[in-house]
Short mmCIF file of N, CA and C in Angstrom, two decimals:
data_model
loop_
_atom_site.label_atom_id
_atom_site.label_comp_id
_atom_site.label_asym_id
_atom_site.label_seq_id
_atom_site.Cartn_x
_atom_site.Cartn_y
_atom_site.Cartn_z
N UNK A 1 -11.84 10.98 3.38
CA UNK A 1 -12.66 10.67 2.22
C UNK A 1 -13.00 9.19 2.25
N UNK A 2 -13.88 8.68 1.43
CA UNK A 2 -14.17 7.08 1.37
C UNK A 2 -13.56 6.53 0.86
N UNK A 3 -12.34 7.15 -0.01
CA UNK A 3 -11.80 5.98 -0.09
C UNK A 3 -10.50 5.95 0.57
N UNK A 4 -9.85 7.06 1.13
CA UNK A 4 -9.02 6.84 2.48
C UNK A 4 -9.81 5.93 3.65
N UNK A 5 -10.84 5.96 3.84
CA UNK A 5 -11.43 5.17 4.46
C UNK A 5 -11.39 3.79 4.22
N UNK A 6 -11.59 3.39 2.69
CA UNK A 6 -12.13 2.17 2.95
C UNK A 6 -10.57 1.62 2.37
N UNK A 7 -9.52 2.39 2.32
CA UNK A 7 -7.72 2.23 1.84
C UNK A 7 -7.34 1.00 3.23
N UNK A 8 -7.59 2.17 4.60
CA UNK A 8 -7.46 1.68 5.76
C UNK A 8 -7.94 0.64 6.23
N UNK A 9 -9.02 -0.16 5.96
CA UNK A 9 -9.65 -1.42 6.43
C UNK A 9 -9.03 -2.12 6.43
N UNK A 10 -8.09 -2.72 5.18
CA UNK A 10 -7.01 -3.14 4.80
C UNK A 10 -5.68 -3.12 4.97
N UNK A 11 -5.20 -1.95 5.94
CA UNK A 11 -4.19 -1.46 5.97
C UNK A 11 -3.27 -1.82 7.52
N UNK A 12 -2.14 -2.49 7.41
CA UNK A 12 -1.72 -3.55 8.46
C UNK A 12 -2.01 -2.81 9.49
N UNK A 13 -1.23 -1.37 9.46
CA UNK A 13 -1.29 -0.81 11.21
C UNK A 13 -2.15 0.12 11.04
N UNK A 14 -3.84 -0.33 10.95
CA UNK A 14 -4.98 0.53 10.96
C UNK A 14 -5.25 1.10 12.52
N UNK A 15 -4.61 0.67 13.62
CA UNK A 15 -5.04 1.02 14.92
C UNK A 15 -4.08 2.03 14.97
N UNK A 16 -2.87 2.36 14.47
CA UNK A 16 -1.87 3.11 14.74
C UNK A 16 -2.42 4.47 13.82
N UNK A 17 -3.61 4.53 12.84
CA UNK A 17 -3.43 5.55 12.40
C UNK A 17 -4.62 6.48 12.75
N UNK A 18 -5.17 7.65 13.00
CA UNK A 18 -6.00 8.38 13.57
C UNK A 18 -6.62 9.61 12.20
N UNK A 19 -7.67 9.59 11.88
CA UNK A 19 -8.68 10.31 10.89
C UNK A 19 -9.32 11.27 11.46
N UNK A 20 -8.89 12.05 11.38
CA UNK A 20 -9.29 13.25 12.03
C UNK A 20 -10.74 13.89 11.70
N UNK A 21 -12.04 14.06 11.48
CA UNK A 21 -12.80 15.01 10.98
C UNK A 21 -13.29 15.66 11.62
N UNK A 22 -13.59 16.89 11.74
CA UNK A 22 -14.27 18.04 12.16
C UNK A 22 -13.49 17.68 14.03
N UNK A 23 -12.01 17.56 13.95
CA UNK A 23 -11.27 17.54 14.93
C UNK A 23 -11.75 18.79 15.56
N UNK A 24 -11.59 19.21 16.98
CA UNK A 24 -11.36 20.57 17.52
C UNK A 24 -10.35 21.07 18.11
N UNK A 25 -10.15 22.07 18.03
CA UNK A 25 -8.61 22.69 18.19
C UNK A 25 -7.64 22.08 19.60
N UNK A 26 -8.35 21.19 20.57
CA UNK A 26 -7.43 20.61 21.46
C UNK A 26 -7.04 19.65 21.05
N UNK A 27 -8.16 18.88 20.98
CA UNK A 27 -7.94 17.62 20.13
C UNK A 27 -6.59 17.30 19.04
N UNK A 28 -6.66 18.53 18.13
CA UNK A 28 -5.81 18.60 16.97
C UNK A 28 -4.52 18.86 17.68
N UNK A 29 -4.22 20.03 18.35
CA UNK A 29 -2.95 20.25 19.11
C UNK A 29 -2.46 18.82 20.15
N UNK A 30 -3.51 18.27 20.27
CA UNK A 30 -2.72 17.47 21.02
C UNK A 30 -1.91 16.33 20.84
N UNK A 31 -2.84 15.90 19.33
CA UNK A 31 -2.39 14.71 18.40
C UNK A 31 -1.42 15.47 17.50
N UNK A 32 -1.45 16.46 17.08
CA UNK A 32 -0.07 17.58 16.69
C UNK A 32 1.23 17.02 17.69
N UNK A 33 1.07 17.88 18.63
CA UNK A 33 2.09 17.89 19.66
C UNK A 33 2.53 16.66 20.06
N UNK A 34 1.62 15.49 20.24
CA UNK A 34 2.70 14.34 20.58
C UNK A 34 3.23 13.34 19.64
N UNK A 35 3.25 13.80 18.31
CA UNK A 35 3.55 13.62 17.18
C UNK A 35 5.07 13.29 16.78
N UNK A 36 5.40 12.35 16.18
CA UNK A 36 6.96 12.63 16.06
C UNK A 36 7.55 13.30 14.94
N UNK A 37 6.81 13.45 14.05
CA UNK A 37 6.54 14.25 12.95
C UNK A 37 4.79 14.28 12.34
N UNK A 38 4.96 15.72 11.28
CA UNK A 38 3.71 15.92 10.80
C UNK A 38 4.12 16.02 9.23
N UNK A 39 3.55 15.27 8.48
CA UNK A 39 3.99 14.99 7.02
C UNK A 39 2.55 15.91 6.29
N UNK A 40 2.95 16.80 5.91
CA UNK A 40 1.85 17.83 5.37
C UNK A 40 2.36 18.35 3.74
N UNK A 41 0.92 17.63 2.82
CA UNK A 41 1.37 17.64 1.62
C UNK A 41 0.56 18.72 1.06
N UNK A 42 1.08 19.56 0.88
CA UNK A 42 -0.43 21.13 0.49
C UNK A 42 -0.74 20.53 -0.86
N UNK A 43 -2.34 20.89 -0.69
CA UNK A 43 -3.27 21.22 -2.32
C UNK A 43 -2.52 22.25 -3.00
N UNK A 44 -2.52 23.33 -2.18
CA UNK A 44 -2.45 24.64 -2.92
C UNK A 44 -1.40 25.51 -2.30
N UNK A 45 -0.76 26.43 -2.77
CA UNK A 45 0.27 26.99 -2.25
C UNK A 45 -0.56 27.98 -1.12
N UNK A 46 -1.43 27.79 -0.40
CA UNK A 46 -2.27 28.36 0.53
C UNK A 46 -2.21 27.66 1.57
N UNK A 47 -2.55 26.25 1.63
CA UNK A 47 -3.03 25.61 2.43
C UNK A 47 -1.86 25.10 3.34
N UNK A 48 -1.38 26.29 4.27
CA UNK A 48 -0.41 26.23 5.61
C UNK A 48 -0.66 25.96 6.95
N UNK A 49 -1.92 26.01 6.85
CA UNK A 49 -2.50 25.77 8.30
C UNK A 49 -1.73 24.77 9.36
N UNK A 50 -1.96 23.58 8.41
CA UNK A 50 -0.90 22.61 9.53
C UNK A 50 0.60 23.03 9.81
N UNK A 51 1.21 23.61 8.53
CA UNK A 51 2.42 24.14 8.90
C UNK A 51 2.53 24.85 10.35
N UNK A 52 1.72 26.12 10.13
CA UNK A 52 2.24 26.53 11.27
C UNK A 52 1.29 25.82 12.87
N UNK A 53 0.56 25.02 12.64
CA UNK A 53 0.19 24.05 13.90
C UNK A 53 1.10 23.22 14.49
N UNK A 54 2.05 22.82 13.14
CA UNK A 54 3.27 21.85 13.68
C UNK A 54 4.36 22.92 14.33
N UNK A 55 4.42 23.80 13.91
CA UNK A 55 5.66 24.40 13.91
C UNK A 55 5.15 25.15 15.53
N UNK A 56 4.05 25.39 16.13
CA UNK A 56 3.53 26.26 17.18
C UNK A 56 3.48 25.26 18.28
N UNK A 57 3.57 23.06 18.10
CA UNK A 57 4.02 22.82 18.87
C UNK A 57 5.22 22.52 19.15
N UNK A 58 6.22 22.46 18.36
CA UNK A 58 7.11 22.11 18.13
C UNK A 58 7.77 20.76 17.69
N UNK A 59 6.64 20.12 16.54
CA UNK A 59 6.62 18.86 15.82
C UNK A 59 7.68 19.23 14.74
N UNK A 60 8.64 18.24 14.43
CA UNK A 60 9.26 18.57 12.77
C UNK A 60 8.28 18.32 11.70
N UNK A 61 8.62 18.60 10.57
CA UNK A 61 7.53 18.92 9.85
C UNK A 61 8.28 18.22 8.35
N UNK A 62 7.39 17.41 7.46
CA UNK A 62 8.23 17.13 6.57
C UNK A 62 6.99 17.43 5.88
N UNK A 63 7.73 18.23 4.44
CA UNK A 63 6.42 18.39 3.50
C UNK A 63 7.24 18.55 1.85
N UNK A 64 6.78 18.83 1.20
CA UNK A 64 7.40 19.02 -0.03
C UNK A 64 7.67 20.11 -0.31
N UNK A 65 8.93 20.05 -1.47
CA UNK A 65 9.41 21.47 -1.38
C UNK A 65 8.61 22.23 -2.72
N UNK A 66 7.63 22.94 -2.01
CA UNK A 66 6.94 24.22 -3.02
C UNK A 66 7.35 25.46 -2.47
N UNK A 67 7.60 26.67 -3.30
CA UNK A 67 8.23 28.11 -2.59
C UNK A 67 7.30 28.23 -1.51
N UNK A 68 6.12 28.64 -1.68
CA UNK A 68 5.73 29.12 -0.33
C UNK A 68 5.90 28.33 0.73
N UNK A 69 6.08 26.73 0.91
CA UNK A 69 6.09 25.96 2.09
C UNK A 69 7.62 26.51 2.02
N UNK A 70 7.93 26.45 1.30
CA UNK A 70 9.78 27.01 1.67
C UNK A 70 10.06 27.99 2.53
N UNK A 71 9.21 28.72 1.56
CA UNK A 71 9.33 29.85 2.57
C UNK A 71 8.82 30.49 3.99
N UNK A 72 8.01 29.78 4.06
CA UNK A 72 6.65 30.12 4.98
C UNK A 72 8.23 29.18 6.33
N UNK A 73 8.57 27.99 6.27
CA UNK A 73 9.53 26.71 6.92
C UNK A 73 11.19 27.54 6.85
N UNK A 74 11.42 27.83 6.29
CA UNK A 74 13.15 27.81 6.19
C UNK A 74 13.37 26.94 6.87
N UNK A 75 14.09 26.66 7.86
CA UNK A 75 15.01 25.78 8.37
C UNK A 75 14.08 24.96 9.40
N UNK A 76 12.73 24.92 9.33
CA UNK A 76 12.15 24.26 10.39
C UNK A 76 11.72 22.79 9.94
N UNK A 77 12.01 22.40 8.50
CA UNK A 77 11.55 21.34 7.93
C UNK A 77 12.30 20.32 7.28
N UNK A 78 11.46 19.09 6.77
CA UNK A 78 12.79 18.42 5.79
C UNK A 78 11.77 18.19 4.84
N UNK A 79 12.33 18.56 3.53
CA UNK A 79 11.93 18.91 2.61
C UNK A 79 12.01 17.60 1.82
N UNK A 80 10.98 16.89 1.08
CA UNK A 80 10.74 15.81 0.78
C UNK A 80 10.65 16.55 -0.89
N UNK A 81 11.75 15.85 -2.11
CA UNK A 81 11.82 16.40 -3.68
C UNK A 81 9.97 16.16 -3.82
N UNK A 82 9.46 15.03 -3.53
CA UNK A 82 7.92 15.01 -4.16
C UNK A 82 7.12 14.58 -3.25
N UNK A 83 6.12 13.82 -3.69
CA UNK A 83 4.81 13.95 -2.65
C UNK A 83 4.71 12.39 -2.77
N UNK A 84 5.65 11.68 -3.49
CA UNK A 84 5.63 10.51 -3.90
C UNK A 84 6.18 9.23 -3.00
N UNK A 85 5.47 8.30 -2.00
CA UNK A 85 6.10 7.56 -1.01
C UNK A 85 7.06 7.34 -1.16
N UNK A 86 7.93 6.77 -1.83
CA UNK A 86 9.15 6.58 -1.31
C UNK A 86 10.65 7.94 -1.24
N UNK A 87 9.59 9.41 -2.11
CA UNK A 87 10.52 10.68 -1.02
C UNK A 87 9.88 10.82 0.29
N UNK A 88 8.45 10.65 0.02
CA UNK A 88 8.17 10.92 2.07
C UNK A 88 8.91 9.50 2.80
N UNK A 89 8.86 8.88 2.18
CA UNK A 89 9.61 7.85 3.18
C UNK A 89 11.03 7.92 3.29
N UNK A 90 11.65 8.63 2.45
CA UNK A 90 13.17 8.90 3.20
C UNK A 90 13.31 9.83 3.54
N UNK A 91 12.26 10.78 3.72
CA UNK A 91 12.70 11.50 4.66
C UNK A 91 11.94 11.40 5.72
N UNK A 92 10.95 10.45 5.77
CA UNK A 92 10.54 9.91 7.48
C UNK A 92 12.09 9.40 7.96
N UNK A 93 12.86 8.23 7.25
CA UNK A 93 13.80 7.86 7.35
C UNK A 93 15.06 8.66 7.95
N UNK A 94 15.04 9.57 7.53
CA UNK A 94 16.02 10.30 7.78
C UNK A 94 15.84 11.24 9.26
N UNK A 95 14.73 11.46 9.08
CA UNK A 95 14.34 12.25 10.64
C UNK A 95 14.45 11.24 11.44
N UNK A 96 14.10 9.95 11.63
CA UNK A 96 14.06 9.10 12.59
C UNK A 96 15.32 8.79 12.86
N UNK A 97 16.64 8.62 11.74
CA UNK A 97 17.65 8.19 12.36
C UNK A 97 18.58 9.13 12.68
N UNK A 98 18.54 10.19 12.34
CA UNK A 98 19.18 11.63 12.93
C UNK A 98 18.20 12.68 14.01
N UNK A 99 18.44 11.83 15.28
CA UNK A 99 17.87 12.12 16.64
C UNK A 99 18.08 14.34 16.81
N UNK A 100 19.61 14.57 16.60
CA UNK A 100 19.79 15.80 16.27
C UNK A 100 19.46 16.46 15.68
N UNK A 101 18.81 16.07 13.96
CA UNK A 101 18.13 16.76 13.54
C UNK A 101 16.56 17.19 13.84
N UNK A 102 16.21 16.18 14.58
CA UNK A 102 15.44 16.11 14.65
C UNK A 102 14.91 17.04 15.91
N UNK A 103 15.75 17.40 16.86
CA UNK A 103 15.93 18.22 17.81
C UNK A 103 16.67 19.51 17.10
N UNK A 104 16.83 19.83 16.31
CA UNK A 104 16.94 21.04 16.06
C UNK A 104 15.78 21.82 15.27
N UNK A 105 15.07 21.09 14.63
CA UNK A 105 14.24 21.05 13.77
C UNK A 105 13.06 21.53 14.89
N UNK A 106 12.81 20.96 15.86
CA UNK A 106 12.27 21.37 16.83
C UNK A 106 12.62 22.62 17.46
N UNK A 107 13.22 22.67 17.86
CA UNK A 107 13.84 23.97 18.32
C UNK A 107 13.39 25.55 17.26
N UNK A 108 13.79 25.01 15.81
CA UNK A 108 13.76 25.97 14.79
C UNK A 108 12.25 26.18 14.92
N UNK A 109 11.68 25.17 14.76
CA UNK A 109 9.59 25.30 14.52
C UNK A 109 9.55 26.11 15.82
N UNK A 110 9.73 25.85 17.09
CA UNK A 110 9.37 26.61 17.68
C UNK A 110 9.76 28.37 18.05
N UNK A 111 10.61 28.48 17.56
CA UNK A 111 11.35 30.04 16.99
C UNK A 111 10.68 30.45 15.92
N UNK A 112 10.34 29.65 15.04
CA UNK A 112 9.84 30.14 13.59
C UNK A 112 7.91 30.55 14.21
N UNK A 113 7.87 30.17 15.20
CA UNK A 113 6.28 30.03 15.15
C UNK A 113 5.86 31.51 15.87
N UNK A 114 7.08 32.07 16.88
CA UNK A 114 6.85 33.26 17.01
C UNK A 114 6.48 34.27 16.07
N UNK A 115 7.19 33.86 15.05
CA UNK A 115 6.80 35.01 13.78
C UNK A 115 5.49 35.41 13.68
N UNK A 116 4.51 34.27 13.89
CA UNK A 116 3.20 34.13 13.59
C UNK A 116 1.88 33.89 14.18
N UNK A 117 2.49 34.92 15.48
CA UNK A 117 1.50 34.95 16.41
C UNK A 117 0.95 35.71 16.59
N UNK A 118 -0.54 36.06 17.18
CA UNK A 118 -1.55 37.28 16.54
C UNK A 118 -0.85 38.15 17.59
N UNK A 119 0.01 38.22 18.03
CA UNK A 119 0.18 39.56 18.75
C UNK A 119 1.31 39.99 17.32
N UNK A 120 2.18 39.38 17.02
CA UNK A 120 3.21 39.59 15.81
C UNK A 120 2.42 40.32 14.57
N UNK A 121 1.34 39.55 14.50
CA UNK A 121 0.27 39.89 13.28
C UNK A 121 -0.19 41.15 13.30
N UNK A 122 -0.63 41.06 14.71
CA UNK A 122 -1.19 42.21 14.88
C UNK A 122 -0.12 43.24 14.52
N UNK A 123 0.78 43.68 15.34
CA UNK A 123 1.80 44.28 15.10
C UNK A 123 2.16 44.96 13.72
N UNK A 124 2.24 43.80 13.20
CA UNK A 124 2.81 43.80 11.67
C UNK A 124 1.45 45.03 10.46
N UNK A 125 0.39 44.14 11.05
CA UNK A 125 -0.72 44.92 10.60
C UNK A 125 -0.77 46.44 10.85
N UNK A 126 -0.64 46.77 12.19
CA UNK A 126 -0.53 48.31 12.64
C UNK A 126 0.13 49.08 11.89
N UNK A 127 1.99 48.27 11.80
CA UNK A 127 2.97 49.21 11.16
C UNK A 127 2.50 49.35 9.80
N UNK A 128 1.83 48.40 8.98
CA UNK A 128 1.41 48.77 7.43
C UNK A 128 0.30 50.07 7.15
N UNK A 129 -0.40 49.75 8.64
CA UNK A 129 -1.57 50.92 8.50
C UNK A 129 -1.01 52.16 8.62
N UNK A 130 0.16 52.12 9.83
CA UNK A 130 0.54 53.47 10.06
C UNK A 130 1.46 54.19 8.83
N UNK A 131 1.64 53.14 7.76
CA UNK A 131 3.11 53.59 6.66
C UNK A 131 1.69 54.36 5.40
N UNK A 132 0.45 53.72 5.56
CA UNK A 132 -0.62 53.28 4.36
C UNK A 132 -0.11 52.86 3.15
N UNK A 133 0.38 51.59 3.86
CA UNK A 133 0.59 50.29 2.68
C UNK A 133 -0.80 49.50 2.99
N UNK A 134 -1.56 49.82 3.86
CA UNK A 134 -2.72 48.79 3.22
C UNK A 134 -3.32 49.05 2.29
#
């Protein structure tokens, strides 16, 4: 937006930070993936997309705790009480100085991401058709 834009002009480590628009899906995975975390604050209890992008490369993921990110994450995340800098900043804090968690957390995203892969989907879809729960 413009005024994330014009936030950054100003902003000490403006070369360190990257604005993504109308990214394309390599692009995005790739700045995903070499990520040391992905701090994803949802609008709406919908808006998971990045969740499971982080979690499919195996980035930790810190976001706030709303049920569906809860649930959608169990154990693949660190759960920040608000959306308010200084909870995302301790728990940037905290992922950075617990190397282990931070490797497990990885590990978990990438287990958790199987769940949600269109062959899984698919799957999942079939058995509802075949029960007619759709």
């Amino acid at each position: 937006s413009p005024d994330i834009e014009s936030k950054l002009q100003t902003y000490k480590y403006r070369q360190d930070v990257k604005l993504l628009n109308d990214a394309d899906k390599r692009e995005t995975a790739e700045l995903i993936g070499t990520s040391y975390a992905v701090v994803h604050l949802p609008r709406h209890d919908a808006d998971l997309w990045p969740v499971v992008a982080a979690m499919q490369c195996g980035t930790p993921l810190i976001t706030c705790d709303t049920p569906s990110v809860q649930e959608y994450c169990g154990d693949c995340a660190v759960f920040a009480a608000t959306a308010e800098p200084d909870s995302l900043g301790d728990a940037l804090i905290r992922l950075y100085k617990d190397e282990p968690l931070r490797s497990k957390l990885s590990d978990a995203a990438l287990e958790k991401a199987t769940q949600y892969s269109y062959e899984n989907t698919a799957e999942r879809l079939w058995r509802l058709a075949e029960q007619g729960t759709l």
